[in-house]
Coordinates of C-alpha atoms and ligand atoms in Angstrom, one line a residue:
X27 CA -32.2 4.7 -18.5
X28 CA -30.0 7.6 -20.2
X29 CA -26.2 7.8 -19.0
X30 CA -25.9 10.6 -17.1
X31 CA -22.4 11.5 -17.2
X32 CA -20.7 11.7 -14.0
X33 CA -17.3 13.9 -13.3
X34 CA -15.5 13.0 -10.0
X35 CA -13.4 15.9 -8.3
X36 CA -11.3 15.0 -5.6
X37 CA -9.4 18.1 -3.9
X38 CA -5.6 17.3 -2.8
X39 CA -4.0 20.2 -3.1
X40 CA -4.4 21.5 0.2
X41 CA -1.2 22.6 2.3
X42 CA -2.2 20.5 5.0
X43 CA -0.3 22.3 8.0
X44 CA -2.3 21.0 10.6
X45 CA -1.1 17.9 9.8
X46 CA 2.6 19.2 10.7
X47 CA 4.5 17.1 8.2
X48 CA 6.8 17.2 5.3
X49 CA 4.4 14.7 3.4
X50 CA 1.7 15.6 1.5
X51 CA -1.2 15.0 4.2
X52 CA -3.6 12.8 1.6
X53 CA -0.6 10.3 1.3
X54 CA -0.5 9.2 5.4
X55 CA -1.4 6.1 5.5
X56 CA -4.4 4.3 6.6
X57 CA -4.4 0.6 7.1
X58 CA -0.8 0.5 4.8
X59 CA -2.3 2.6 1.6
X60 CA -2.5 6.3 1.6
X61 CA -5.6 8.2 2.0
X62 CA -6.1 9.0 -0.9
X63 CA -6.1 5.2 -2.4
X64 CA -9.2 4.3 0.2
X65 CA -11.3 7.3 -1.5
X66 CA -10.1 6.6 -5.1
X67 CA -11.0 2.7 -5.2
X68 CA -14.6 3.7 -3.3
X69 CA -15.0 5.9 -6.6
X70 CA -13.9 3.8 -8.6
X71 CA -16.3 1.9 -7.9
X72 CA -19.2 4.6 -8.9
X73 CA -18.2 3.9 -12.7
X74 CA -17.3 7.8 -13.3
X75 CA -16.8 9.1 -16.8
X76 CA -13.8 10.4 -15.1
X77 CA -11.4 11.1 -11.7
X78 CA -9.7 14.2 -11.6
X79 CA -7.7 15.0 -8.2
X80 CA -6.3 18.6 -7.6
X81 CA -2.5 18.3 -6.8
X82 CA -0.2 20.9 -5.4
X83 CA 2.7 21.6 -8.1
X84 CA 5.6 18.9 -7.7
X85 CA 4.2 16.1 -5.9
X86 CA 5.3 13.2 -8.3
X87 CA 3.7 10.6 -5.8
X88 CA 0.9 11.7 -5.8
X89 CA 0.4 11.9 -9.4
X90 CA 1.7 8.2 -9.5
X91 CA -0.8 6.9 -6.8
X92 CA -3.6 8.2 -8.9
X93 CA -2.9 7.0 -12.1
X94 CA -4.4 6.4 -14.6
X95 CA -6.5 9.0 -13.2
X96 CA -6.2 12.7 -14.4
X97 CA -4.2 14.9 -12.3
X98 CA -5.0 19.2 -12.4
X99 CA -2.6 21.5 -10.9
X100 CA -3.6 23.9 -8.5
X101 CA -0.9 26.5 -8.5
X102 CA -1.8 28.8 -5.1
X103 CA -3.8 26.7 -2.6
X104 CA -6.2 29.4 -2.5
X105 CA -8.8 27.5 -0.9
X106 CA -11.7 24.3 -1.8
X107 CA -13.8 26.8 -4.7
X108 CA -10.1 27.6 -5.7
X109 CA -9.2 23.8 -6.4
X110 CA -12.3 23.1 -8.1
X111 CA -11.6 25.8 -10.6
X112 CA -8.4 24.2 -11.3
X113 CA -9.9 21.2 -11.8
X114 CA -12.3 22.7 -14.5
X115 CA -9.2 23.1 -17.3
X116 CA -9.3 19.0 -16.8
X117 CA -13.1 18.4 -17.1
X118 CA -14.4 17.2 -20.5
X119 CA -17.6 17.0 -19.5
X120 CA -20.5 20.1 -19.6
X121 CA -23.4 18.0 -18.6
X122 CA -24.7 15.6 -16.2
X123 CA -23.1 15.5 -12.5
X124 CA -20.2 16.6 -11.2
X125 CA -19.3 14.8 -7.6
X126 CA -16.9 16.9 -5.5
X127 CA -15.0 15.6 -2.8
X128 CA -12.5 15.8 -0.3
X129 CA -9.0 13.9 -0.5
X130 CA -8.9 14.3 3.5
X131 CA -12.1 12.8 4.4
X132 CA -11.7 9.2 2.2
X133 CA -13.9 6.7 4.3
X134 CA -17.3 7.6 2.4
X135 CA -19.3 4.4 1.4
X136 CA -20.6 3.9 -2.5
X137 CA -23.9 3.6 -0.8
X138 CA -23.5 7.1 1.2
X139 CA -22.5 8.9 -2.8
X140 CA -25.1 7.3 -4.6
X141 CA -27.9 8.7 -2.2
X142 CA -25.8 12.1 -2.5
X143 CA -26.1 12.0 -6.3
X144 CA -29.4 10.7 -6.2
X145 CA -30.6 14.0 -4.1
X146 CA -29.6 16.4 -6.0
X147 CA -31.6 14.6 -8.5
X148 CA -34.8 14.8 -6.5
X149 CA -36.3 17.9 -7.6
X150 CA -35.7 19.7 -11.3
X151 CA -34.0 23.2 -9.7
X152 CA -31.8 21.3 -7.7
X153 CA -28.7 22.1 -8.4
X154 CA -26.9 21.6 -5.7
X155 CA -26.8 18.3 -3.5
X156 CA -24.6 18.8 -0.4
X157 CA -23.8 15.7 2.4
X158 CA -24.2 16.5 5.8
X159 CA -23.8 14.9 9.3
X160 CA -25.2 15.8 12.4
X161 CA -22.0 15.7 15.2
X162 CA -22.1 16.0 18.8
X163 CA -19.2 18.3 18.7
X164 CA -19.4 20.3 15.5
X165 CA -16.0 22.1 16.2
X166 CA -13.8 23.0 13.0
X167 CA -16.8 22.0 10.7
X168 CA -18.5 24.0 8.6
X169 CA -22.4 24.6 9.6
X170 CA -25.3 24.4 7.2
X171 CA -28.1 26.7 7.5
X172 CA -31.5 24.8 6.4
X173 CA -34.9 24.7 6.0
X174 CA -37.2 22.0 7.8
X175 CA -37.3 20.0 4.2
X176 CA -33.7 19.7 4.1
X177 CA -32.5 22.7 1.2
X178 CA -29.9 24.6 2.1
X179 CA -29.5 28.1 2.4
X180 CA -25.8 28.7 3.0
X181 CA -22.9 27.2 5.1
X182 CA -20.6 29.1 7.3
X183 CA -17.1 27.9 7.9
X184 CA -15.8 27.5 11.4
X185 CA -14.1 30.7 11.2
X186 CA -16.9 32.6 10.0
X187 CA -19.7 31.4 12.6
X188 CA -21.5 33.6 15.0
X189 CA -22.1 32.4 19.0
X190 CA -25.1 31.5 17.2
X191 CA -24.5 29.5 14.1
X192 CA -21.8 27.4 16.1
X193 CA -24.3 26.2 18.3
X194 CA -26.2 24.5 14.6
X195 CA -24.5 21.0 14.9
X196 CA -25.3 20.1 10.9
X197 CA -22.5 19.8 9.5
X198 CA -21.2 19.7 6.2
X199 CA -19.0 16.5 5.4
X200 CA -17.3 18.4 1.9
X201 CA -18.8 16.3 -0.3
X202 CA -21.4 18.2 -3.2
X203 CA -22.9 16.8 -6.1
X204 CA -23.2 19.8 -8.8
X205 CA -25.0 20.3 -12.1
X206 CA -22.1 20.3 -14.6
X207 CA -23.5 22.6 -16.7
X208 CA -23.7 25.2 -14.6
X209 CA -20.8 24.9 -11.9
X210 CA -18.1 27.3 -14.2
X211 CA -20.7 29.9 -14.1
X212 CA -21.3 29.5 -9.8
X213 CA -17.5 29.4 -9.7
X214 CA -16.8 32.7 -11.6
X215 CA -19.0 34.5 -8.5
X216 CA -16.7 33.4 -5.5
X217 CA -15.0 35.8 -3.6
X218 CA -12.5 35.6 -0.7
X219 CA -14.0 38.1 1.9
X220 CA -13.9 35.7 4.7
X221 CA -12.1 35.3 8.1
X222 CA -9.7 32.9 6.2
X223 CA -9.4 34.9 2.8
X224 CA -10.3 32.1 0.9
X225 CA -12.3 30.8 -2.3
X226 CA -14.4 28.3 -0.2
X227 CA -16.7 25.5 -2.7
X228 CA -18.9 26.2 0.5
X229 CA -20.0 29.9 -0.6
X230 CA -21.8 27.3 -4.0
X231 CA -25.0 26.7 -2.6
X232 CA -26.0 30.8 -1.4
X233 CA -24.5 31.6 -4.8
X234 CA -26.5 29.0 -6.9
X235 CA -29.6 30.0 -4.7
X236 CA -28.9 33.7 -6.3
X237 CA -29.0 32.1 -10.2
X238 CA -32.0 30.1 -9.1
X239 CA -31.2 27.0 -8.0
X240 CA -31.6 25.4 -4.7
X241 CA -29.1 22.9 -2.7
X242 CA -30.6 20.0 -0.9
X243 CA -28.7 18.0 2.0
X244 CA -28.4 14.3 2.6
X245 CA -27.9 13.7 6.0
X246 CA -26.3 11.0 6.7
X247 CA -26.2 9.1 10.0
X248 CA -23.1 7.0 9.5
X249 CA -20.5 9.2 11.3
X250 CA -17.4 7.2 11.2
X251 CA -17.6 7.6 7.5
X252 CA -17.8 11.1 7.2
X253 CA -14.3 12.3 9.4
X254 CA -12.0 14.4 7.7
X255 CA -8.5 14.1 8.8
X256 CA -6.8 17.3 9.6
X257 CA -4.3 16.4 12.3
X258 CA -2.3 13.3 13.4
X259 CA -5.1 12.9 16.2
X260 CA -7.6 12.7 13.2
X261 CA -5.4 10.2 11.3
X262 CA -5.0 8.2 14.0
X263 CA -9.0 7.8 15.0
X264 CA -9.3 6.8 11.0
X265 CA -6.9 4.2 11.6
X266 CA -9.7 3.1 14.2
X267 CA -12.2 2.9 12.2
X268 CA -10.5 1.3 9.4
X269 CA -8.9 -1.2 11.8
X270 CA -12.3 -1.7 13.1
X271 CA -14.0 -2.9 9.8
X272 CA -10.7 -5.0 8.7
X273 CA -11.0 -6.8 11.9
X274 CA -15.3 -7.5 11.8
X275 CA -14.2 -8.2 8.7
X276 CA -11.9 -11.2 8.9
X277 CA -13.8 -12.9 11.2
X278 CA -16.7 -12.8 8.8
X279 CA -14.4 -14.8 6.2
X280 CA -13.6 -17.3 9.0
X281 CA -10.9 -15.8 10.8
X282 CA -10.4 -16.4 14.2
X283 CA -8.6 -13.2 16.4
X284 CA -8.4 -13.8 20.0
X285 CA -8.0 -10.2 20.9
X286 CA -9.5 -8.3 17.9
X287 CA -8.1 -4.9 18.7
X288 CA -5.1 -5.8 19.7
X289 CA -4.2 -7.2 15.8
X290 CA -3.0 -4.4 13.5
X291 CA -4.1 -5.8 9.8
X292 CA -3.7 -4.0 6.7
X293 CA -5.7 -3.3 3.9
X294 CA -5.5 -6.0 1.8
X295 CA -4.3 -8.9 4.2
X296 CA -5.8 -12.0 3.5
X297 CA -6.0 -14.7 6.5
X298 CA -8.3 -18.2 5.6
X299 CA -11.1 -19.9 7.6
X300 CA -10.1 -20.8 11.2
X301 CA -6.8 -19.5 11.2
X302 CA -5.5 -18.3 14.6
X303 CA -4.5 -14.7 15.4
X304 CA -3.3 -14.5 18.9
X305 CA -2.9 -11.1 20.8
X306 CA -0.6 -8.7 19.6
X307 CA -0.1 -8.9 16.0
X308 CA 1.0 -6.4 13.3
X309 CA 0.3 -7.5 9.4
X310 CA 2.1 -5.2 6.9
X311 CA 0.6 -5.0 3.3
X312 CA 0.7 -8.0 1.3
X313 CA 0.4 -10.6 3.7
X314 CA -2.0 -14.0 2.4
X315 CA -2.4 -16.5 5.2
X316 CA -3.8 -20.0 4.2
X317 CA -6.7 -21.3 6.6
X318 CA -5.5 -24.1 8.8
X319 CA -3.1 -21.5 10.1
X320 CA -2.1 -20.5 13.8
X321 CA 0.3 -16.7 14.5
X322 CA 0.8 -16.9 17.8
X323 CA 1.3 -14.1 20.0
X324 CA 3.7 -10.9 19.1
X325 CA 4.1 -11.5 15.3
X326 CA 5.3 -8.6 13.1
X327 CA 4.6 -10.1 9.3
X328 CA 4.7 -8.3 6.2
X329 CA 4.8 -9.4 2.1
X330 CA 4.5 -12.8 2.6
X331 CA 2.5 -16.2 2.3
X332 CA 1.9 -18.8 4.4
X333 CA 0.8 -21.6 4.2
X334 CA -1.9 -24.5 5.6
X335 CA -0.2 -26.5 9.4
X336 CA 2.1 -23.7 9.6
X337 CA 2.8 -22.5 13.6
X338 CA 4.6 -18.9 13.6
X339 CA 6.0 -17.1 16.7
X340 CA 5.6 -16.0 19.6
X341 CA 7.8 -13.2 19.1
X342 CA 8.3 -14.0 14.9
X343 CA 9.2 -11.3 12.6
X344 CA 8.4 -12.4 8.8
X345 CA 9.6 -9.8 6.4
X346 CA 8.8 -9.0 2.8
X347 CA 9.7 -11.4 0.4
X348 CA 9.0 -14.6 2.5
X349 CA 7.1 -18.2 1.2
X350 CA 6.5 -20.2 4.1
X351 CA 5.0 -23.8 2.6
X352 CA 2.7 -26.2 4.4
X353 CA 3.5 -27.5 8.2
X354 CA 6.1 -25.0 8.7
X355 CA 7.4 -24.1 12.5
X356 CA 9.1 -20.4 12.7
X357 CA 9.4 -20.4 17.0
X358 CA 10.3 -17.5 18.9
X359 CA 12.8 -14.8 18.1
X360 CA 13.0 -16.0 14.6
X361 CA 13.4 -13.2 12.0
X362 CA 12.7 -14.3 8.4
X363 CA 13.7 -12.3 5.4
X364 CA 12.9 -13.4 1.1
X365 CA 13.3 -16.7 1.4
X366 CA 11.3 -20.0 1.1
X367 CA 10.8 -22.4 4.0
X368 CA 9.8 -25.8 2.4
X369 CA 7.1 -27.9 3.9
X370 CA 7.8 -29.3 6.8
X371 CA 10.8 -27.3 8.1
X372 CA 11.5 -25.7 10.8
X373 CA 13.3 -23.0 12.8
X374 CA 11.6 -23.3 16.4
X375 CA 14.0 -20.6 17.9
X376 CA 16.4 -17.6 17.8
X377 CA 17.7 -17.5 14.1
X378 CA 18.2 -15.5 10.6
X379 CA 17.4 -16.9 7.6
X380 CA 17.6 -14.4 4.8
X381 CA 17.9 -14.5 1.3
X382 CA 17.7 -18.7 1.8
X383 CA 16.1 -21.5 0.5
X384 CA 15.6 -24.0 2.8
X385 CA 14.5 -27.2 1.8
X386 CA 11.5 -29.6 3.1
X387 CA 12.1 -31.0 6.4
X388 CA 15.0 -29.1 7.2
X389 CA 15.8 -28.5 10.5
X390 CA 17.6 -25.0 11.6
X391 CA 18.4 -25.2 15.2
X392 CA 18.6 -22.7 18.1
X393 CA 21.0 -20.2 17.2
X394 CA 21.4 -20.7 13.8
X395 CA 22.0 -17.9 10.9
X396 CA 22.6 -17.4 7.2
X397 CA 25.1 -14.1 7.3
X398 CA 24.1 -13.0 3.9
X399 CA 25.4 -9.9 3.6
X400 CA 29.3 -8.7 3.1
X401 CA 28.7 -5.1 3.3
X402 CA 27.7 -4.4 0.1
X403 CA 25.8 -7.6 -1.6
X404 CA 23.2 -9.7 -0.5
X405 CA 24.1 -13.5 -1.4
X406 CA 21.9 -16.3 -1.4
X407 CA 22.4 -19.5 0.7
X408 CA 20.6 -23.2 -0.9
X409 CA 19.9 -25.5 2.1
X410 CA 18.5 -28.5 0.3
X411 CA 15.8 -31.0 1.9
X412 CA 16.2 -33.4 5.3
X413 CA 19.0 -31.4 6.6
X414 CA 20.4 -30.7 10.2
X415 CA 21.5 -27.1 10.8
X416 CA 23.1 -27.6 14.2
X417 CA 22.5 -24.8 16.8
X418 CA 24.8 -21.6 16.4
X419 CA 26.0 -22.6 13.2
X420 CA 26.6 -19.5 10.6
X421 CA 26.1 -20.4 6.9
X422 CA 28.2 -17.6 5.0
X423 CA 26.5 -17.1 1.6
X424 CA 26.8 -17.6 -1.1
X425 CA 26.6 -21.2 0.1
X426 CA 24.6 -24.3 -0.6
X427 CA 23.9 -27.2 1.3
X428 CA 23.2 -30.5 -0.2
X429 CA 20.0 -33.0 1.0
X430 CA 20.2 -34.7 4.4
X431 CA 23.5 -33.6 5.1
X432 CA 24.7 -32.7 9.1
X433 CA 26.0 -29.4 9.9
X434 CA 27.4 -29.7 13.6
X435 CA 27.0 -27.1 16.3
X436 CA 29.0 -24.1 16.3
X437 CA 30.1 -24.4 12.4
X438 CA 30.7 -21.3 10.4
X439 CA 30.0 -22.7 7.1
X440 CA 31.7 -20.6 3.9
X441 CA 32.2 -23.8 1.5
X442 CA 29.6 -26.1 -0.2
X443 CA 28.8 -29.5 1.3
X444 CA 27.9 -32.6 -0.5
X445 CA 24.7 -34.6 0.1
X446 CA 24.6 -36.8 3.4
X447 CA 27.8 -35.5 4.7
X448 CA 29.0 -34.1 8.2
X449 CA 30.4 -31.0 8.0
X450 CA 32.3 -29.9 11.3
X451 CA 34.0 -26.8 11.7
X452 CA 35.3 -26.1 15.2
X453 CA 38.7 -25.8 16.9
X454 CA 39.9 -29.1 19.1
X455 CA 38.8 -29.0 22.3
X456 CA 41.2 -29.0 24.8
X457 CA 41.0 -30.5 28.4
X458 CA 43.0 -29.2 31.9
X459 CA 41.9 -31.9 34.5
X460 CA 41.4 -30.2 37.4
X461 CA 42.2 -26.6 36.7
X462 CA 39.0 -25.2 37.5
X463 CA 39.1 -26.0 40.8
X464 CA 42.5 -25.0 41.5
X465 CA 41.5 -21.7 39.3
X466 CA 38.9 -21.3 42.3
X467 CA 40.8 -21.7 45.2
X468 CA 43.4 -19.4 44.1
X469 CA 41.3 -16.4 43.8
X470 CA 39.6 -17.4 46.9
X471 CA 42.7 -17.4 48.6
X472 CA 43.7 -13.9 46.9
X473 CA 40.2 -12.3 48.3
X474 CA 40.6 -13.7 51.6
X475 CA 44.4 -12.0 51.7
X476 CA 42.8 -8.9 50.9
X477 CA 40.0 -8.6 53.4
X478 CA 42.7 -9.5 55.8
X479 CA 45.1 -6.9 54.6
X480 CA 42.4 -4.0 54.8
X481 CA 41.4 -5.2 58.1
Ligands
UD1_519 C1 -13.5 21.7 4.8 C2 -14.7 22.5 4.6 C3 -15.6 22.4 5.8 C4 -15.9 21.0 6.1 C5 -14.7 20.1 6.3 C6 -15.0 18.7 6.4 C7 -14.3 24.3 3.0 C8 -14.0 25.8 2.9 N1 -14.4 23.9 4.3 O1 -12.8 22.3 5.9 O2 -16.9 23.1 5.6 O3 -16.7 20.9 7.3 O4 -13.8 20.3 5.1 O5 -13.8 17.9 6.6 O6 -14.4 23.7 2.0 N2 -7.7 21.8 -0.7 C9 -7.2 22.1 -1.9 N3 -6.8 23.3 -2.2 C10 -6.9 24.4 -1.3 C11 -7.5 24.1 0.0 C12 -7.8 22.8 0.3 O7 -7.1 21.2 -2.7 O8 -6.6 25.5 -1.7 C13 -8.1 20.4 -0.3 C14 -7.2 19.8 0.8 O9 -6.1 19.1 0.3 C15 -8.2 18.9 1.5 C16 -9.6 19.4 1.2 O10 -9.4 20.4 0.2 O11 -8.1 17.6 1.0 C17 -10.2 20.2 2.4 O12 -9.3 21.2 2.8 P1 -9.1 21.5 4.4 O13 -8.2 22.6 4.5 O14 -8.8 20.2 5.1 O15 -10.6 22.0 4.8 P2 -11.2 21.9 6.2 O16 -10.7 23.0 7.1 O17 -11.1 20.6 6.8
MG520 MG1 -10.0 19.0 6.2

């Protein structure tokens, strides 16, 4: 079969205001990637001839999420037909397909566009192929107008709808396939007479119907793939659905998750066959988690490995930068931060260890922390392999500790020590026989004065 060129349009340059934020509304994040990542890698995946997404002027990242994708300024965000005009001084191409879609609404499936493109292939004069969804509650949608074989004879925003037309609950999802070769020439006839003085992309279909071609809808019944996000509320029920598919999908590959929606996973988080995921766990991007593996309860984890035997938490915080090797134990209230835990070591509760290497075996016990920072630098502190971190001791970094050496309890560590050796650093401890029981009798005495005194 012939190439037919296909052109991919994805429109960004919206203000977004009902998003009420200072951050361009297709770069919130979904699942720990912005919006417009999720849409672009579903693309992607359509082998386009090429992407180009309509930016606002100065939005440097954006234009560096999309690369190497082409990036088309829309000066005035005069509205969707608007942005696909800009995108026009971009597009090479003058035949074959041109996919439109919106930067706000990024969950659509590869399946879902491929029936979309394949519509508008279905008869000769179809020009237009537009992809709808019918909604329980249509509000804020625009409506399509159709005949009982599916072509489309206009859509009215919203805005624009009698009592009538917003009682039609077909709605359109913003995503068109267009004939390239004839798109400029629809574009050219938009005008803005509408309640939102606008150039909508949505006026295409009654205006191709004018030059003689007709616009056929797929109507598609997955729903959770066609919301658009215009608010936080919107954002958040796309986090949903996202969250929901991560989860089903982990447990597919073996996971197991006690409490599927209580774990927050990210996009690319990677968790092997029958590891555990307790309640109550948050995974930030970049996260790989060998099988073999049990998080227990109230973990927040984010760029790092772990490995096969390892035990983490309850109450663990493992932040970016971290390599936890085989048979680890990271116990409660234990924050980790770019540093390697050896095989076989352990920190079972309360502690810091950043910017360390700790060696195989190690133990770190209750209490224990690396102070790596003086204010300004971060320093690194080398714990080698067998060795016993005693409870509250403070290793001040730089500082390295050689194999199987003994740190006692309560050491502040700021100097080197040598292999097998004790290191002790801790003020004599003095006794007073008897002092704390004439300590309590004296001030039992003094309160019993007083009573009597106020009496
Ligand atoms: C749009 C559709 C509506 C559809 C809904 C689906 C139009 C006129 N309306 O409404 O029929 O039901 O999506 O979610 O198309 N944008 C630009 N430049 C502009 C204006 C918008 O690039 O000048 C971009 C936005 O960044 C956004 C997308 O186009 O990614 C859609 O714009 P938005 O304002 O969200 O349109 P809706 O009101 O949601
Ligand atoms: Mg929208």
């Amino acid at each position: 079969m012939a190439h037919n060129p296909l052109t991919c349009i994805i429109l960004a340059a919206g203000k977004g205001s009902r998003m009420m934020s200072d951050k361009p509304k297709v770069m919130h994040e979904i699942a720990g990637r912005p919006m417009i990542s999720w849409l672009l890698e579903t693309v992607e995946q359509l082998r386009p001839d090429e992407i180009i997404v309509v930016s606002a002027p100065d939005i440097p990242e954006l234009k560096e999420t999309v690369a190497p994708h082409k990036i088309a300024i829309q000066t005035e965000q005069l509205g969707t037909g608007d942005a696909v005009r800009a995108a026009m001084s971009q597009m090479e191409s003058t035949e074959g397909d041109v996919l439109i879609l919106l930067g706000d609404a990024p969950l659509l499936s590869v399946y879902t566009l491929r029936r979309l493109i394949d519509t508008r292939h279905e008869d000769l004069d179809v020009g237009v192929s537009v992809l709808s969804v019918e909604l329980e509650d249509p509000t804020s949608y625009g409506r399509l107008l159709t005949t009982e074989e599916d072509f489309v004879l206009g859509i009215i925003e919203d805005k624009d709808c009698t009592d009538e037309e917003r009682e039609i609950n077909i709605c359109n999802t913003g995503a068109f396939c267009v004939d390239a070769a004839k798109i400029r020439g629809w574009l050219d006839n938009l005008v803005n007479d509408n309640a939102q003085m606008e150039f909508y992309i949505t006026d295409i279909p009654h205006i191709a119907g004018e030059q003689g071609s007709r616009t056929k809808t797929y109507i598609t019944h997955e729903t959770d793939e066609v919301h658009g996000a215009n608010t936080k509320a919107d954002l958040a029920h796309l986090e949903q659905i996202v969250q929901s598919t991560l989860r089903q999908k982990a447990m597919m590959r073996g996971a197991v998750l006690l409490d599927p929606s209580s774990v927050y996973l990210s996009w690319d988080t990677k968790i092997g066959v029958d590891t555990v995921i307790e309640p109550h766990v948050f995974f930030g991007p970049n996260v790989n988690i060998d099988g073999h593996v049990h998080i227990k309860a109230f973990c927040h984890i984010e760029d790092a490995n772990i490995e096969t035997g390892s035990v983490i938490g309850p109450f663990a915080r493992i932040r970016p930068g971290t390599q936890i090797k085989k048979n680890v134990k990271i116990g409660n209230f234990v924050e980790i931060k770019n540093a390697t835990m050896h095989e076989g070591s352990k920190a079972s509760h309360l502690g810091y260890i950043g910017d360390a290497t700790v060696g195989a075996h190690t133990n770190f016990a209750c209490g224990a922390i690396t102070a790596n920072y003086d204010g300004f630098a971060k320093h690194h502190t080398t714990i080698g392999e067998n060795v016993m971190v005693g409870s509250n001791v403070n290793l001040v970094a730089p500082v390295t500790i050689g194999d199987g050496a003994f740190i006692a309890a309560g050491s502040t560590i700021s100097k080197d020590i040598p292999a097998d050796a004790l290191a002790k650093e801790r003020s004599e401890q003095e006794i007073h026989k008897g002092w704390a029981k004439d300590n309590r009798e004296a001030q039992l005495a003094k309160k019993a004065d007083t009573v009597k005194n106020k009496a």
